[in-house]
Coordinates of C-alpha atoms in Angstrom, one line a residue:
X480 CA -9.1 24.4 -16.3
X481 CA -6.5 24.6 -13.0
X482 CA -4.5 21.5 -12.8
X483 CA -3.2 20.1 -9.2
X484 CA -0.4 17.6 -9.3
X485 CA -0.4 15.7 -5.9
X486 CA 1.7 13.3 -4.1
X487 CA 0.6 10.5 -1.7
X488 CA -3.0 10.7 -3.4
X489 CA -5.1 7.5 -2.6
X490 CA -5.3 7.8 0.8
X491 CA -5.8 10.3 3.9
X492 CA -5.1 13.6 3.0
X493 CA -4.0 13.3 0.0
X494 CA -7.1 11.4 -1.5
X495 CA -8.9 14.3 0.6
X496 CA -7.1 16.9 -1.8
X497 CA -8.4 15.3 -4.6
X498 CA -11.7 15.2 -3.9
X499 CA -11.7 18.2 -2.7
X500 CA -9.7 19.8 -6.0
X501 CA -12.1 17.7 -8.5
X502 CA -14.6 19.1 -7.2
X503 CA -13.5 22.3 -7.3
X504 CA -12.7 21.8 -11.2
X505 CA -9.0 20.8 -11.2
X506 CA -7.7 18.6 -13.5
X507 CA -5.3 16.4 -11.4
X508 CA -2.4 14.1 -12.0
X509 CA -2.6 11.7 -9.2
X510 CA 1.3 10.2 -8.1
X511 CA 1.5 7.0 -5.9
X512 CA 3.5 3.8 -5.8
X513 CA 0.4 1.6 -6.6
X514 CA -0.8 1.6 -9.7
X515 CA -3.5 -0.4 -9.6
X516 CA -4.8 1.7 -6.5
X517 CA -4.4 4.6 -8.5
X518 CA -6.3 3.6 -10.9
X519 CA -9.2 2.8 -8.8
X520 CA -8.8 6.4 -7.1
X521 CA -9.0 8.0 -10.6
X522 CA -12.0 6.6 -11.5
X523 CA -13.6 7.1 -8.1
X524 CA -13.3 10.7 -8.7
X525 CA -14.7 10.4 -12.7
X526 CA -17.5 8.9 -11.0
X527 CA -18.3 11.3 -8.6
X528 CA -17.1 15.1 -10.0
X529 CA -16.6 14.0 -13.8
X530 CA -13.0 15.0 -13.9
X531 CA -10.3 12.5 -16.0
X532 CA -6.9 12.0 -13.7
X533 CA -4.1 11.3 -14.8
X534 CA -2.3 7.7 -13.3
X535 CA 1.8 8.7 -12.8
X536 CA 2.9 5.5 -10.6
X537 CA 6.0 6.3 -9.0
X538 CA 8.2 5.6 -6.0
X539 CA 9.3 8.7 -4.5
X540 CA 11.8 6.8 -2.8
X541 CA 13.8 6.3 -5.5
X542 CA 15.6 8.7 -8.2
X543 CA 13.8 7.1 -11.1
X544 CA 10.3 8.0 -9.6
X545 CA 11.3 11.2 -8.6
X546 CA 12.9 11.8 -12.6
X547 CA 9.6 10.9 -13.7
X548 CA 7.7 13.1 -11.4
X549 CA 10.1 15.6 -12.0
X550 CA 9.7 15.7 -15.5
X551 CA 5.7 15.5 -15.4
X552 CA 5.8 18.8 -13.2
X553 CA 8.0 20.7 -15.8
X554 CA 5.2 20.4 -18.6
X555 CA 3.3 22.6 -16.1
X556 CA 0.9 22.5 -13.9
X557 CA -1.1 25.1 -11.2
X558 CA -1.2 23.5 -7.8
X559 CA 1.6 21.0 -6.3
X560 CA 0.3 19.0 -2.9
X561 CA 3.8 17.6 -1.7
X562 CA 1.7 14.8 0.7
X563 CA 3.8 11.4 0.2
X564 CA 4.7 10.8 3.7
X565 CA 5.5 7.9 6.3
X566 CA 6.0 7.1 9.6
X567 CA 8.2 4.2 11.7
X568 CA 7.4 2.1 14.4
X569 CA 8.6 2.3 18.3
X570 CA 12.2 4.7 19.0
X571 CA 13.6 6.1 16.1
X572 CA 16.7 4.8 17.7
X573 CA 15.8 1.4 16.7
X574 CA 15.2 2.5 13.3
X575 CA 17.7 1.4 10.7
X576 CA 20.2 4.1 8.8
X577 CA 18.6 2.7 5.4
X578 CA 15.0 2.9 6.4
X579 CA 15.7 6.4 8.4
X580 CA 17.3 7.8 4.8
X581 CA 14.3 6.3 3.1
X582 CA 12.4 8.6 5.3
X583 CA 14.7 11.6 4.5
X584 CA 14.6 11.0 0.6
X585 CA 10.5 11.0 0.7
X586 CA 10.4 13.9 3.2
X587 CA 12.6 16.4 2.4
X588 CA 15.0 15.3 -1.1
X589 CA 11.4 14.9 -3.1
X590 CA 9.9 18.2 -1.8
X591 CA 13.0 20.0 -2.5
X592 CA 12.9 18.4 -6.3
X593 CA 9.2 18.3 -6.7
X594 CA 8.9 21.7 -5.5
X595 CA 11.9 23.3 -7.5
X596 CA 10.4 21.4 -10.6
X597 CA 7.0 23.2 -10.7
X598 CA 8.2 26.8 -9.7
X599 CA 10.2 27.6 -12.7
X600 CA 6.9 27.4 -14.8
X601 CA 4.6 28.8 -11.9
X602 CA 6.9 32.0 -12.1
X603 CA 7.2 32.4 -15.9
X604 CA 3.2 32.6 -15.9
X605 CA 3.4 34.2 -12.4
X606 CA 0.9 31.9 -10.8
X607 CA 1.0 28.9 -9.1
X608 CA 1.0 27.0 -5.7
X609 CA 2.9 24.4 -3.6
X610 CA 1.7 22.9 -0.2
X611 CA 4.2 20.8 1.6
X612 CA 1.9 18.7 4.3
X613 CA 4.7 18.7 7.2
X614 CA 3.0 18.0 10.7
X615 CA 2.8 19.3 14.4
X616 CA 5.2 17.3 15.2
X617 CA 7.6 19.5 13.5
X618 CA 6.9 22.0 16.3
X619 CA 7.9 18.9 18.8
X620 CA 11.0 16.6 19.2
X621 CA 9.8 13.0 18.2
X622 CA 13.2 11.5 16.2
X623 CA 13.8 11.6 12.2
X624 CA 9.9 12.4 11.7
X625 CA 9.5 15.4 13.2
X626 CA 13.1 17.0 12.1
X627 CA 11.8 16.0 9.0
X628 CA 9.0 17.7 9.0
X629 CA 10.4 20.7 10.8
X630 CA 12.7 21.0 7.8
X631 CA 10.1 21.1 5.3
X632 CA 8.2 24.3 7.4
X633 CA 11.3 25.9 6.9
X634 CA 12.1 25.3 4.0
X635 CA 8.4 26.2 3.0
X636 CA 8.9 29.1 4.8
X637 CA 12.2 30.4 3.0
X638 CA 10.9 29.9 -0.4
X639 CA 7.6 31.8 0.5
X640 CA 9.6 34.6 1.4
X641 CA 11.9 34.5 -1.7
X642 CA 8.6 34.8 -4.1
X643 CA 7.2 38.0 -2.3
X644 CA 6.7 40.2 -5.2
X645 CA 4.9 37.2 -6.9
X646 CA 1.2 35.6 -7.4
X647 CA 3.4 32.1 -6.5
X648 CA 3.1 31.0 -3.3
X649 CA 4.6 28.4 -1.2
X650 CA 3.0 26.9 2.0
X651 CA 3.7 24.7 4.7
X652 CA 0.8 22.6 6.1
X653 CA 1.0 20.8 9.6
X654 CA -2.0 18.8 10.6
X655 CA -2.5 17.1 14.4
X656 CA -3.3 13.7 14.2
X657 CA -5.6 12.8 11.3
X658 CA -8.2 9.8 10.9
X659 CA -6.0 8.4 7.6
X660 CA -4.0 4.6 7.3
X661 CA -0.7 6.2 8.7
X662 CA -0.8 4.6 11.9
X663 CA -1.8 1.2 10.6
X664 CA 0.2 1.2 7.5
X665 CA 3.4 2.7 10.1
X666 CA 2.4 -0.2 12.7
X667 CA 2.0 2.4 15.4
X668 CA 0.0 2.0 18.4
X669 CA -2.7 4.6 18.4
X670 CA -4.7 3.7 20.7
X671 CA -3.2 6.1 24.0
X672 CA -4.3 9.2 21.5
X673 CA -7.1 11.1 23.4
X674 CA -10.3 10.9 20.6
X675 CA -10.6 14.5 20.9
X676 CA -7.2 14.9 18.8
X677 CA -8.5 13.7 16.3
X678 CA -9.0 15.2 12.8
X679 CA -10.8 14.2 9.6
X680 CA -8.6 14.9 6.3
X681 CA -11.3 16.7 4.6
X682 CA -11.3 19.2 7.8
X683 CA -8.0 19.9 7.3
X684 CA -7.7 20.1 3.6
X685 CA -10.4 22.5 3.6
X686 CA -8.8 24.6 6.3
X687 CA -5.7 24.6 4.4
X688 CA -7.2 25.8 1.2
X689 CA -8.2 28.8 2.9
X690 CA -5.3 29.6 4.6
X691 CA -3.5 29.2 0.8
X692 CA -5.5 31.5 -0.1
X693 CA -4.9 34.0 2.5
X694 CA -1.7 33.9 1.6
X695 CA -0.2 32.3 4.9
X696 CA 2.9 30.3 5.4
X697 CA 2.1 28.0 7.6
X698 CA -1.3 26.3 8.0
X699 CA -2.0 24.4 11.3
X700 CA -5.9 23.2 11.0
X701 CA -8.3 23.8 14.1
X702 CA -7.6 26.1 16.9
X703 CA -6.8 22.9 19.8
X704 CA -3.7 22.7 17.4
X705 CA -2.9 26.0 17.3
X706 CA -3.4 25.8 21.4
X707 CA -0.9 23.0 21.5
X708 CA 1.9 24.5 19.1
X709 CA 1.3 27.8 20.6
X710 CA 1.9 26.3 24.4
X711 CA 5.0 23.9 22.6
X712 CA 6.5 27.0 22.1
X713 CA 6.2 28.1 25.4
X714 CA 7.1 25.2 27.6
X715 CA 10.9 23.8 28.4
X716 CA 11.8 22.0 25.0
X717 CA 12.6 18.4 26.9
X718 CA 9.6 19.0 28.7
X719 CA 7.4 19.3 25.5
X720 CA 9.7 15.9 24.2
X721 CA 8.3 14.4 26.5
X722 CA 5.0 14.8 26.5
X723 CA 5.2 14.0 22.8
X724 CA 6.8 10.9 23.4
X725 CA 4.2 9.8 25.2
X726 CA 1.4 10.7 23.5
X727 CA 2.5 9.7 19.9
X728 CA 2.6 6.6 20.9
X729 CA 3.5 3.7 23.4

């Protein structure tokens, strides 16, 4: 039995990658900070697929949860989902330097880790997966989030292409905007996002899953975001700040 390890996995999309892996007949080890809520997701899913989870509370934020995360992933396991995520409230400029580093330690320190944890073993058996869940708006300029999440694509990107030659493979994942708790649970005004923009999480897990297995890179679910990251590209960069300003949120 395939086992998935994944990160941020009671709610959004990274409960959506757990359903969708238990029922595709993973065996998962499900990583939050609330182990009580953890719990309760595990036996949601012994419920409904008849798979057994395993509970690893841990706070990513922190060296002692990533250690023990760490340590779980180096006993092995098929599929990592690097989903832990979060988002701040208003101008990153009012932000402050701890919370912004907080931010930078979930984001990018615990991919790096988590990731170059579980590739040692997926390239002694020469199999193996990781998907980093980065965003659009690592294709915009929206503060600490998005360069965040712009370094995760590339760093996705460059350890894809340093395990050609291998059945390993490394991808980046970069949703729109996603029907999950990230705007409540951020405090983020949502509410000047057109309804159209909006995603479910088992849409875009299940668009991601193919895309992993079609070996790409970089997965951006449904073709209006592919539209907007493909005219991003295209447009003045302060322009396309802008605009992303704006529409993330008031």
């Amino acid at each position: 039995m395939p086992s998935a390890l994944i990160t941020g996995a009671t709610a959004g999309i990274g409960a959506a990658f757990a359903r969708r892996l238990a029922a595709d007949g993973f065996s998962l080890v499900l990583v939050a900070r609330d182990e009580e809520r953890l719990t309760a997701a595990a036996e949601s899913l012994r419920l409904r697929y008849g798979v057994e989870s395993e509970v690893l509370a841990a706070d990513l934020a922190t060296d002692e949860g990533l250690e023990r995360v760490e340590a779980r992933l180096r006993q092995g396991i098929d599929l990592l989902v690097n989903n832990a995520g979060f988002g701040h409230p208003g101008s990153f400029l009012d932000v402050s330097v701890p919370d912004e580093l907080r931010m930078l330690k979930v984001h990018c320190e615990a991919v790096l880790r988590l990731t170059m944890a579980a590739l040692p073993g997926m390239r002694k058996r020469n199999r193996g997966a990781v998907i980093n869940v980065a965003s659009v708006a690592a294709f915009f300029n929206r503060g600490t989030y998005s360069a965040s999440k712009a370094w995760v694509v590339n760093y996705s990107e460059s350890t894809a292409a340093e395990l050609v030659g291998t059945r390993v493979r490394v991808m980046a994942l970069c949703p729109g905007f996603v029907r999950t708790e990230f705007h409540e649970r951020a405090s983020i005004d949502a509410s000047a996002i057109p309804g159209f923009l909006w995603l479910s999480a088992d849409d875009v897990v299940d668009e991601s899953m193919r895309d992993l297995a079609l070996g790409k890179r970089v997965s951006v679910p449904d073709l209006r975001y592919k539209v907007i990251v493909g005219v991003g590209r295209l447009v003045p960069r302060g322009l396309a700040a802008r605009v992303s300003q704006r529409l993330g949120r008031r």
